[in-house]
CSV table of C-alpha atoms and ligand atoms in Angstrom, one decimal:
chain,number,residue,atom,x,y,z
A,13,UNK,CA,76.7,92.8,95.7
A,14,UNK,CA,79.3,94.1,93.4
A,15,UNK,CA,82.4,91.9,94.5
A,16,UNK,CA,84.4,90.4,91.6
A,17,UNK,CA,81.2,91.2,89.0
A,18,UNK,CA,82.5,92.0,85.8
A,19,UNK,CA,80.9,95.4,84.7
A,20,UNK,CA,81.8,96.6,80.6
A,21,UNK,CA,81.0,100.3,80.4
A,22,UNK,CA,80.1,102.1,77.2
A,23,UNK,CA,80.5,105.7,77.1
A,24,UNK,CA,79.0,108.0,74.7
A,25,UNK,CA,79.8,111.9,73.7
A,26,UNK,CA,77.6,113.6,76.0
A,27,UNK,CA,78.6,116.2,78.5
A,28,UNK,CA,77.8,113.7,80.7
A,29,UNK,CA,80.5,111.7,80.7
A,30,UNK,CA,82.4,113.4,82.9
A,31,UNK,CA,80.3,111.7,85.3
A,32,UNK,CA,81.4,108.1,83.9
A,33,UNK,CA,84.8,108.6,86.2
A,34,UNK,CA,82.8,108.9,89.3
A,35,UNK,CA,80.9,106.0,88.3
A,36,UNK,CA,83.9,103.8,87.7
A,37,UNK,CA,85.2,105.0,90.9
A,38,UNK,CA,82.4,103.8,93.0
A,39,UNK,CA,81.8,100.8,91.2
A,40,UNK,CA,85.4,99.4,92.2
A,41,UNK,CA,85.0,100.8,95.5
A,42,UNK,CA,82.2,98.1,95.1
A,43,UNK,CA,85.2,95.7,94.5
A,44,UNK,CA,83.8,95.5,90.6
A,45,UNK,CA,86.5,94.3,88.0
A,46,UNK,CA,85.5,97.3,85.3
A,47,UNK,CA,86.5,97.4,82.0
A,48,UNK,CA,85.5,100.7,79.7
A,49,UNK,CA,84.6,101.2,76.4
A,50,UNK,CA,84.5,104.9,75.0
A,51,UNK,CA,83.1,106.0,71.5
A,52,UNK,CA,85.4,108.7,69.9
A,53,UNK,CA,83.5,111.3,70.6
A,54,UNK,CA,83.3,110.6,74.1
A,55,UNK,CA,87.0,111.1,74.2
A,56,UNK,CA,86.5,114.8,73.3
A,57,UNK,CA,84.6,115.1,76.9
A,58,UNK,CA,87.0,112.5,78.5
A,59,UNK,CA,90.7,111.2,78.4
A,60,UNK,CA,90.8,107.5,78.0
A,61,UNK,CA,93.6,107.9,80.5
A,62,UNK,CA,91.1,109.4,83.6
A,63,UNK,CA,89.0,106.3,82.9
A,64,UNK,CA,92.2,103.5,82.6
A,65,UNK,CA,93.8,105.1,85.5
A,66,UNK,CA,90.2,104.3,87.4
A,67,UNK,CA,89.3,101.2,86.1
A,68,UNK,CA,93.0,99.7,86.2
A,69,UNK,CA,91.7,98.6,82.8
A,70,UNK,CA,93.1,99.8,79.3
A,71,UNK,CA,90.2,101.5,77.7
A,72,UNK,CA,89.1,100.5,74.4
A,73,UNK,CA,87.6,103.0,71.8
A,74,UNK,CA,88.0,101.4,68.5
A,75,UNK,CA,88.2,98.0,66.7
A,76,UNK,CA,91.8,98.5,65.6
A,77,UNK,CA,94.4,100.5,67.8
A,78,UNK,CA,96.4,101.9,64.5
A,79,UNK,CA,99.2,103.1,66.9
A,80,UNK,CA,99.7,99.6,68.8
A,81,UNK,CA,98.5,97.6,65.9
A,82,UNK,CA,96.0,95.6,69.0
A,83,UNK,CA,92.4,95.0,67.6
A,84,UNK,CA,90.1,94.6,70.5
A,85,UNK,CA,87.3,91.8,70.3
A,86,UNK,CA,83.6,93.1,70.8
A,87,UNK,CA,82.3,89.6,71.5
A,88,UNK,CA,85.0,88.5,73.7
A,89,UNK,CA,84.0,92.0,75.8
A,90,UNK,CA,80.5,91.6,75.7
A,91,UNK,CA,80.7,88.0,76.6
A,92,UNK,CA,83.3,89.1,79.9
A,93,UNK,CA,80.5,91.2,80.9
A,94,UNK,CA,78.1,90.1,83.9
A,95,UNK,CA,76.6,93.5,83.5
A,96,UNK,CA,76.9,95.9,80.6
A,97,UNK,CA,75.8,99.9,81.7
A,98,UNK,CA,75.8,102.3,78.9
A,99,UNK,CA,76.1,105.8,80.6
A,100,UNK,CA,75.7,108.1,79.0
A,101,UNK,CA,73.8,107.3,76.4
A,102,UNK,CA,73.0,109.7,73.6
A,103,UNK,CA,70.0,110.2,71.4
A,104,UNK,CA,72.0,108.9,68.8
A,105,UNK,CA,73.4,105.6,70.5
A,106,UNK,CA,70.4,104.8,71.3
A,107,UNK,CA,69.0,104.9,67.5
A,108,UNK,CA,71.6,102.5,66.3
A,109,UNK,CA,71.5,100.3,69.8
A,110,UNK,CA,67.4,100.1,68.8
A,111,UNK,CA,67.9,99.3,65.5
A,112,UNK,CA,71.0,96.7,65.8
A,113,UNK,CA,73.1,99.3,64.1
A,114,UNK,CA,77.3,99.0,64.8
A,115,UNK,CA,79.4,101.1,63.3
A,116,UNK,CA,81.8,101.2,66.7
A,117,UNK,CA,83.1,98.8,69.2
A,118,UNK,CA,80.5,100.1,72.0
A,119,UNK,CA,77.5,99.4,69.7
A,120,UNK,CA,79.4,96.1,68.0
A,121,UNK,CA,79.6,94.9,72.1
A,122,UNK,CA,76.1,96.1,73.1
A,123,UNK,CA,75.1,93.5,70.3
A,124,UNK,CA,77.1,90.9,71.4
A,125,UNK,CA,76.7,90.8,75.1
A,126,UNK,CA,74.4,88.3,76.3
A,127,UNK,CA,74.4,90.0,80.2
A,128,UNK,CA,71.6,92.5,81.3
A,129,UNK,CA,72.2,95.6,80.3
A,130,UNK,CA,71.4,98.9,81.4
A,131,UNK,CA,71.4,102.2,79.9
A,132,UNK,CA,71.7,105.9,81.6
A,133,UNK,CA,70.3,108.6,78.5
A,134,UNK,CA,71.7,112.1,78.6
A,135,UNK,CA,70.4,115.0,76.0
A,136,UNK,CA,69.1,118.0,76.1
A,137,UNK,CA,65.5,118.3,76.6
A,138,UNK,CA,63.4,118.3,73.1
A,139,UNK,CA,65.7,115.5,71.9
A,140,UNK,CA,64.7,113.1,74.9
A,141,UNK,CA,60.9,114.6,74.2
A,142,UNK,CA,61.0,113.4,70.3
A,143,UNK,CA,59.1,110.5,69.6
A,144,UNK,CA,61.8,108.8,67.8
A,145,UNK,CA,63.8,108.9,71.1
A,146,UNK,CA,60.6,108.1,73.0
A,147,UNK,CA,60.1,105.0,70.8
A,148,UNK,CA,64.0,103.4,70.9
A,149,UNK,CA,63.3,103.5,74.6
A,150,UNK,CA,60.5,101.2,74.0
A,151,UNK,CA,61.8,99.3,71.9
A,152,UNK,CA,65.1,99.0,73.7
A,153,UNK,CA,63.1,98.0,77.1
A,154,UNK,CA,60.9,95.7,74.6
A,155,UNK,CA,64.6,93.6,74.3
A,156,UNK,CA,64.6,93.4,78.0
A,157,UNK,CA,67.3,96.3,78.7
A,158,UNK,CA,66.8,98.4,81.6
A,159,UNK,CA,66.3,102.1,81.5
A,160,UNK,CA,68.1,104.6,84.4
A,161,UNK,CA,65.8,107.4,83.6
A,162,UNK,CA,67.6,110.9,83.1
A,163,UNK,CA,66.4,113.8,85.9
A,164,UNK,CA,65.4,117.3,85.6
A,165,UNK,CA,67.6,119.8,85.9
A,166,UNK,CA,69.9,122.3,83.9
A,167,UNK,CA,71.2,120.9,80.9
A,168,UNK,CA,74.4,122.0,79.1
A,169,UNK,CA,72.2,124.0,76.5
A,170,UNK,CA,71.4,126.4,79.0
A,171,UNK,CA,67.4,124.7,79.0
A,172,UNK,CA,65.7,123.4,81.9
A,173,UNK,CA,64.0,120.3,81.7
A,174,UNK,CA,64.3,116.4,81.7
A,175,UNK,CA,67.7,114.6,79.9
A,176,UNK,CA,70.0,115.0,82.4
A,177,UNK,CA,71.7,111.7,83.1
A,178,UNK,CA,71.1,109.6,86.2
A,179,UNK,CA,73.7,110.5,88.8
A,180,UNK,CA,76.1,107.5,88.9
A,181,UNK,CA,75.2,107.0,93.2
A,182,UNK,CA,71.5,106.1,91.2
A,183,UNK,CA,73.0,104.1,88.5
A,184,UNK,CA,74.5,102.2,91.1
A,185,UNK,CA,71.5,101.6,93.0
A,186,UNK,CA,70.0,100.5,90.0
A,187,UNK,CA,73.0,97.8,89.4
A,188,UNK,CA,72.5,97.0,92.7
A,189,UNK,CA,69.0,96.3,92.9
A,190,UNK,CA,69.3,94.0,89.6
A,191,UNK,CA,72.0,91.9,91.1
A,192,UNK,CA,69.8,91.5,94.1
A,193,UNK,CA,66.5,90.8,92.3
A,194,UNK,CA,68.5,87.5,90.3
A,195,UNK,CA,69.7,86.1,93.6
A,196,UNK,CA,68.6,82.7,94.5
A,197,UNK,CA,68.3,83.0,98.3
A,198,UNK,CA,67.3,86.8,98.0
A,199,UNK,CA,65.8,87.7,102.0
A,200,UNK,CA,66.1,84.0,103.2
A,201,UNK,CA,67.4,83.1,106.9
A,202,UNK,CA,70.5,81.4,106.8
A,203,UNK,CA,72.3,80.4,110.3
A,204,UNK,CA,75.8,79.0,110.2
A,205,UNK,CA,78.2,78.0,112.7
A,206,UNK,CA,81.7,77.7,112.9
A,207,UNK,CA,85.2,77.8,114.0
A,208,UNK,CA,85.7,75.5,118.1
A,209,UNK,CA,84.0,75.8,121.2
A,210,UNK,CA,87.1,76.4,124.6
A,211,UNK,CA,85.5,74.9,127.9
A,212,UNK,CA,87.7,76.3,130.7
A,213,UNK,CA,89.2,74.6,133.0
A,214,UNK,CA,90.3,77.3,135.4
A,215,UNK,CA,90.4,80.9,134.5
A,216,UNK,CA,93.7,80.8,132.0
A,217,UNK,CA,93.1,76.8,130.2
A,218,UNK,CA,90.6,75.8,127.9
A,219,UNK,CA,90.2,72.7,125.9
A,220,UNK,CA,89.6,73.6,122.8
A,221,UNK,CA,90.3,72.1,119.1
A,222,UNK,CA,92.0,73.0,115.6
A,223,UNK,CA,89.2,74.3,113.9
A,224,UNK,CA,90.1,77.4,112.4
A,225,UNK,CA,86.4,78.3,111.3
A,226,UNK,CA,87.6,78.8,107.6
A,227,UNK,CA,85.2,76.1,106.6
A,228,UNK,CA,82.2,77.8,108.3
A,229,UNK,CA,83.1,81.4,107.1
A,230,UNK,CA,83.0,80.6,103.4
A,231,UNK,CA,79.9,79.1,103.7
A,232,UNK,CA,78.0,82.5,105.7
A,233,UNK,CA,80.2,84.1,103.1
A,234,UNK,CA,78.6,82.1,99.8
A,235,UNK,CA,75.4,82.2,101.6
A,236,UNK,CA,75.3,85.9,101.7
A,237,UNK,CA,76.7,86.4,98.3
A,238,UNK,CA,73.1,84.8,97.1
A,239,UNK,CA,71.3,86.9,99.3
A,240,UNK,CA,70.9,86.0,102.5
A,241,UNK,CA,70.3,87.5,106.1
A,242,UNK,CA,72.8,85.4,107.4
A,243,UNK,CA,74.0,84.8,111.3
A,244,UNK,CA,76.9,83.6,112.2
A,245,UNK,CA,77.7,82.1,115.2
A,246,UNK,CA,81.2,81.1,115.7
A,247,UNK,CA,83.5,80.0,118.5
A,248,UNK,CA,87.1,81.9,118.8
A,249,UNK,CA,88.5,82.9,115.6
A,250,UNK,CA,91.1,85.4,114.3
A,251,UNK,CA,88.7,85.7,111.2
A,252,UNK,CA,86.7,88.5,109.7
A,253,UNK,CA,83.1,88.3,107.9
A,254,UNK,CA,81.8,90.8,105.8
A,255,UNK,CA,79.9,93.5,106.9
A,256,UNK,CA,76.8,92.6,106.0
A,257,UNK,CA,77.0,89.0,108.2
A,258,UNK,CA,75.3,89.3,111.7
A,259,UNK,CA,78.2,87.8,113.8
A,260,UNK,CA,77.7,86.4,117.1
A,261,UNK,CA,80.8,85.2,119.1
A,262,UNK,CA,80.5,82.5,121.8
A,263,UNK,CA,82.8,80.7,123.6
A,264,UNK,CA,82.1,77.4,124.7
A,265,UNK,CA,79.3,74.7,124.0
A,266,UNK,CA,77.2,75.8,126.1
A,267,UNK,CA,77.1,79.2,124.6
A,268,UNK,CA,76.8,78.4,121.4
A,269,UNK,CA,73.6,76.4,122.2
A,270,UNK,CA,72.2,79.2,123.8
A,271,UNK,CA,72.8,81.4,120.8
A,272,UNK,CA,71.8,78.9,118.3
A,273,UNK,CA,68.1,78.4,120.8
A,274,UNK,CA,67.2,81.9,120.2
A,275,UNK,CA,68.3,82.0,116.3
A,276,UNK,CA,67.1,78.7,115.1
A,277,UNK,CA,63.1,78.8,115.2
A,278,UNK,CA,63.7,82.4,112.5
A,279,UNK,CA,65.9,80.1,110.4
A,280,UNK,CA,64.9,78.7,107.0
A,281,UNK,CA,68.1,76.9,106.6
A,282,UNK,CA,70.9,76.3,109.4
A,283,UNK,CA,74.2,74.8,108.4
A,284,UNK,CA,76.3,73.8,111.4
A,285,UNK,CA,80.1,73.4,110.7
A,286,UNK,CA,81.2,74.2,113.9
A,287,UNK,CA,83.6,72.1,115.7
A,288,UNK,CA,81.7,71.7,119.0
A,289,UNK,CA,83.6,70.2,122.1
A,290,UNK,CA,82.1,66.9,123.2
A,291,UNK,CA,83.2,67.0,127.1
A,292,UNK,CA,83.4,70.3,128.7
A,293,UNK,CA,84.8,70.3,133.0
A,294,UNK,CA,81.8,69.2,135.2
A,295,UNK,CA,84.2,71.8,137.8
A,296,UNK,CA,85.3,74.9,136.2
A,297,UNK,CA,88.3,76.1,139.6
A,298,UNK,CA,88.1,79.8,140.0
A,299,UNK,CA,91.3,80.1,140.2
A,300,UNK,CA,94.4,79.3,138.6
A,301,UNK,CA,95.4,74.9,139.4
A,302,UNK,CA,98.8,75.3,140.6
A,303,UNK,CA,100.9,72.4,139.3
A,304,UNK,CA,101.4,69.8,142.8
A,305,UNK,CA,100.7,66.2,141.9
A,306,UNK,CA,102.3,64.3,139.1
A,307,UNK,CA,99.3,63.0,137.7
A,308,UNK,CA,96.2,64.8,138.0
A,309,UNK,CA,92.2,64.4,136.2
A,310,UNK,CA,89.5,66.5,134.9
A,311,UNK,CA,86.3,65.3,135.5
A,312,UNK,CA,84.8,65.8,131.8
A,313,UNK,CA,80.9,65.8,131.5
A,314,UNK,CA,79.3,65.2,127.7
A,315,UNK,CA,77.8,68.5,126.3
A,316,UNK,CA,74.3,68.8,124.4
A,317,UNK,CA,74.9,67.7,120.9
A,318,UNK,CA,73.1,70.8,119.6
A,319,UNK,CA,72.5,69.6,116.3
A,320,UNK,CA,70.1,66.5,117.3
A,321,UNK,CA,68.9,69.0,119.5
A,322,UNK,CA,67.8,71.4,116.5
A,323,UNK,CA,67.2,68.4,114.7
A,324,UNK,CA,64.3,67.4,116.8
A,325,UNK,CA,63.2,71.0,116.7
A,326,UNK,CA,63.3,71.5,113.4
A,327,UNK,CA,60.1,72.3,111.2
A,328,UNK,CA,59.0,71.0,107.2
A,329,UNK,CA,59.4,74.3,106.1
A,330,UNK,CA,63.3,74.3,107.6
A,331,UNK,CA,66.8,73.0,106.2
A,332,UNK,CA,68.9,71.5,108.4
A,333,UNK,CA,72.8,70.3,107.5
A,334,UNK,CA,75.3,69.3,109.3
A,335,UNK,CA,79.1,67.8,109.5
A,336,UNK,CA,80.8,64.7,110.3
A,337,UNK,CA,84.7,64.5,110.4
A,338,UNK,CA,85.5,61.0,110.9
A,339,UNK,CA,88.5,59.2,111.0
A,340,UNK,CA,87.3,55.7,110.3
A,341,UNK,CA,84.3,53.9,108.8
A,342,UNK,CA,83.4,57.5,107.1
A,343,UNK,CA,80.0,56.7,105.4
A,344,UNK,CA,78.5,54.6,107.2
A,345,UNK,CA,79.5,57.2,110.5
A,346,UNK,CA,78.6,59.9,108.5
A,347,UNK,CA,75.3,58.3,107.3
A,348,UNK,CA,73.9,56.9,110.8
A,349,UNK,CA,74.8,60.8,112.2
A,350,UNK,CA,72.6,62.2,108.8
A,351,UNK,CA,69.3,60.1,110.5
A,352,UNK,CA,70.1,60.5,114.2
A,353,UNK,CA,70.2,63.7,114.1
A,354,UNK,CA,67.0,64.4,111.5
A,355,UNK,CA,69.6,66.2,108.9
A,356,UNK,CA,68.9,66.9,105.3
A,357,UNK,CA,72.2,66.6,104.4
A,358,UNK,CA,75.4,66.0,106.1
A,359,UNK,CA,78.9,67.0,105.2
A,360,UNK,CA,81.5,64.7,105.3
A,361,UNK,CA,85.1,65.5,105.7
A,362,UNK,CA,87.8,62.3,106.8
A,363,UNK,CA,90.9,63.5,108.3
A,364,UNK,CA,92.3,60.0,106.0
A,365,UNK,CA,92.3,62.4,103.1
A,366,UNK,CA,95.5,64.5,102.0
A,367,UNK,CA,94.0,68.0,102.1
A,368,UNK,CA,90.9,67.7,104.0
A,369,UNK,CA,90.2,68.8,107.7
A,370,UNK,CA,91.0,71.8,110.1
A,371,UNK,CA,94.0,73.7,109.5
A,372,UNK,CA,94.2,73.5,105.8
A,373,UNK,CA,93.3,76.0,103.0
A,374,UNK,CA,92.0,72.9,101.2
A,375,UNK,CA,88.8,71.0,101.9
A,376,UNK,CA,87.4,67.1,100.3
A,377,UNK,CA,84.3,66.2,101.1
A,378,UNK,CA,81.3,63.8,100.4
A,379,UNK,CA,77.7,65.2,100.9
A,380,UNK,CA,75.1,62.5,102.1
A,381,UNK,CA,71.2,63.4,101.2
A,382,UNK,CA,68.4,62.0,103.6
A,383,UNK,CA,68.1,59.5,100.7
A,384,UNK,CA,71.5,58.2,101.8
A,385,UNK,CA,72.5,59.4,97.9
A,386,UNK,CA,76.5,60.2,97.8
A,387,UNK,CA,78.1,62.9,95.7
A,388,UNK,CA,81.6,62.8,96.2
A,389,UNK,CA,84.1,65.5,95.4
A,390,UNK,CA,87.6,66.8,94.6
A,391,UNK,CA,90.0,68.6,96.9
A,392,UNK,CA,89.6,72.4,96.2
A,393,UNK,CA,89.4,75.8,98.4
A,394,UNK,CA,87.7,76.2,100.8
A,395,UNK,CA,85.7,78.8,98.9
A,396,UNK,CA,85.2,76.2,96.0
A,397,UNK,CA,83.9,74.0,98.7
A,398,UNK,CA,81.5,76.3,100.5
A,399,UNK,CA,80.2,76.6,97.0
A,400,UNK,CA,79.7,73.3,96.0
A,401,UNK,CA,77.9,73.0,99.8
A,402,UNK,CA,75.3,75.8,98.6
A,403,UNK,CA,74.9,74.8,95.1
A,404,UNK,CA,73.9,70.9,96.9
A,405,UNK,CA,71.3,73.4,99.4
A,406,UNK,CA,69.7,75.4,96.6
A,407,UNK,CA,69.1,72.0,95.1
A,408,UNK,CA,66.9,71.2,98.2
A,409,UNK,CA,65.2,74.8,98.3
A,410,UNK,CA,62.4,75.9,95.7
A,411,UNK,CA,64.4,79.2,96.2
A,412,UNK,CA,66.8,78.3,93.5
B,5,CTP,N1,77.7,69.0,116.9
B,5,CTP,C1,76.9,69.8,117.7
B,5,CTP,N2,77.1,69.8,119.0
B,5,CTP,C2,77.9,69.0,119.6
B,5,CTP,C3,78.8,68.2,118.8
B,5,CTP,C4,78.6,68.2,117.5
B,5,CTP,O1,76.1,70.6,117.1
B,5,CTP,N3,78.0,69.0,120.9
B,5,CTP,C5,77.6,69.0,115.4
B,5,CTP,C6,78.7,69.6,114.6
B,5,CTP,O2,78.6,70.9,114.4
B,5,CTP,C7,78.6,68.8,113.3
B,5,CTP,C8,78.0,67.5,113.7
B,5,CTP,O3,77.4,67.7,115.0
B,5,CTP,O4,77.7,69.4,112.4
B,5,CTP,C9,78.9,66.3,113.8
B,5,CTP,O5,80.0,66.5,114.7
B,5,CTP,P1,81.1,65.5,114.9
B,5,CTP,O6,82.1,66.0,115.8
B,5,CTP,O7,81.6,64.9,113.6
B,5,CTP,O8,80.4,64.3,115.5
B,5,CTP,P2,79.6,64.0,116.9
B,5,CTP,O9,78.2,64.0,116.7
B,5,CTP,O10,80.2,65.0,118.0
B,5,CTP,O11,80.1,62.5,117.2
B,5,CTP,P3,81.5,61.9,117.4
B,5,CTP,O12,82.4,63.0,118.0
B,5,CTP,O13,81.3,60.8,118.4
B,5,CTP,O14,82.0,61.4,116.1
């Protein structure tokens, strides 16, 4: 959820903040980029080296460095921000946060940030109790910020009671649960395929194709980043998916229908990038062909096309894209494939293009609606191209 967000962190004086380091830790074990922001009294209670060594940011605390004559920019921070968390708050912060005081750079950033923001009180009991506390809570939550309640528990005073701050495992569940909440295809089913299909020929050749699967990787990959239960199915590849992917791997054609069959009926949107053999041995010899003749024939029989296969299964309530590499005539193959096989959109890639097909890092591509409307666009990444391929999906879902 985490991965590459960009998370500005305001620390306030409060005993507290020696929980901020732990916090920072686990938020880039997340694989956040984290930059902090401490007021100078939350220096007294900790170094702004713990927290720069941790974040592999420098850590701000004031407008004006006097030392290295660097004045740091509260809207350009607030503005980096996806998230801003303010942990530990205190009683007093969270006066001048309610009341759009900023006498500091945390306070001059929470004011300038247009990300959600989310704040973690810590103070002793009868401060959190007061009614002018009570009331900048309100207010702040009135402006849409989001409250980490504190727990119960001994405070530094020596008192029992509520104002301890959120531990940071919680405050990260919160984050957590926020990031979720905002994403587009939060609990869909998303099936991809990707990568070849080998059909053996005996029990040590295969025919098999290029396809590396990159293609079909960073599109299970973008599709989970927005929230989806995502299955991938993917012929032999060296490459890894995140954890969170369910990854089947299948061999040949044939398997790959078999595993698409079970996971298609469950799936609201199925994008099939997969580089499917068309022929597969009508014999498969048991053992190893020893080389005799000079010339010598497989027998090749056709396999299922699996996406008109889905494509005649498929549902209203279902998405279904697929690919066309071509070599010549592009749209019009592309196009006839986008209504035989009942697609909403089709992906087209030409192997004509510099930078386009299976072994680059690079991908072009053309993406066809059922309306037979044409977006065409640049080389990029792979990534870049998975994203444009789910940004042209959402566009087709009421999910977005
Ligand atoms: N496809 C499939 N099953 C097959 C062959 C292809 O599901 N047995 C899918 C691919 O995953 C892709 C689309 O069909 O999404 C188009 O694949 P492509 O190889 O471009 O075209 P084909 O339909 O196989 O036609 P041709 O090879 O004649 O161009």
């Amino acid at each position: 959820m985490l991965n590459n967000k960009n998370i500005l962190l305001g620390v306030c004086g409060s005993i507290a903040a020696y929980k901020s380091a732990s916090l920072v830790r686990l938020l880039i074990k997340a694989g956040a980029n984290v930059k902090v922001i401490l007021t100078t009294d939350a220096s007294n209670f900790i170094t702004p080296l713990t927290l720069a060594t941790l974040s592999k940011n420098p850590v701000y605390t004031q407008y004006f460095e006097a030392e290295t004559g660097v004045w740091s920019n509260h809207v350009e921070l607030g503005l980096w921000a996806d998230y801003m968390l303010i942990a530990p708050v205190t009683a007093n912060t969270l006066g001048k946060m309610a009341n759009g005081l900023c006498d500091n750079l945390l306070t001059a950033a929470y004011l300038s940030a247009k990300c959600p923001i989310l704040f973690a009180p810590a103070m002793d009991l009868d401060m959190w109790k007061h009614e002018s506390t009570q009331e900048n809570i309100a207010k702040l939550q009135s402006y849409g910020n989001l409250l980490v309640a504190p727990g119960k528990g001994e405070l530094a005073s020596g008192l029992y009671g509520e104002g301890r701050m959120a531990e940071p495992e919680e405050i990260l569940a919160v984050l957590e649960f926020e990031i979720k909440k905002g994403l587009p295809l939060l609990g869909k089913q998303v099936m991809v395929t990707a990568g070849p299909t080998y059909e053996a020929i005996d029990p040590v050749r295969f025919i098999g194709n290029h396809s590396s699967g990159k293609m079909g990787f960073a599109i299970a990959e973008e599709m989970y980043k927005h929230g989806a239960h995502v299955t991938l199915i993917t012929g032999p590849t060296s490459l890894k998916a995140s954890n969170g992917i369910k990854r089947i791997d299948v061999v040949s054609a044939n398997d790959m229908l078999e595993a698409c069959q079970t996971h298609f009926s469950g799936s609201e949107i199925t994008v099939m990038s997969a580089a499917v053999a068309d022929y597969t041995p009508v014999d498969v010899a048991q053992q190893k062909i020893k080389k005799k003749e000079d010339h010598f024939n497989i027998e090749l029989k056709k396999t299922t096309d699996i996406l008109a296969v889905l494509g005649k299964q498929k549902t209203d309530k279902q998405l279904l894209i697929g690919f066309a590499l071509e070599t010549t005539d592009e749209e019009n193959y592309a196009k006839e494939k986008l209504k035989k096989k009942n697609l909403d959109l089709i992906v087209l890639n030409s192997l004509n293009d510099k930078g386009a097909g299976f072994k680059t890092e690079t991908n072009k591509i053309t993406i066809f609606n059922s309306a037979f409307q044409k977006k065409a666009f640049e080389v990029k990444s792979k990534t870049e191209v998975a994203k444009d391929i789910c940004s042209e999906i959402l566009k087709l879902t009421n999910f977005s």
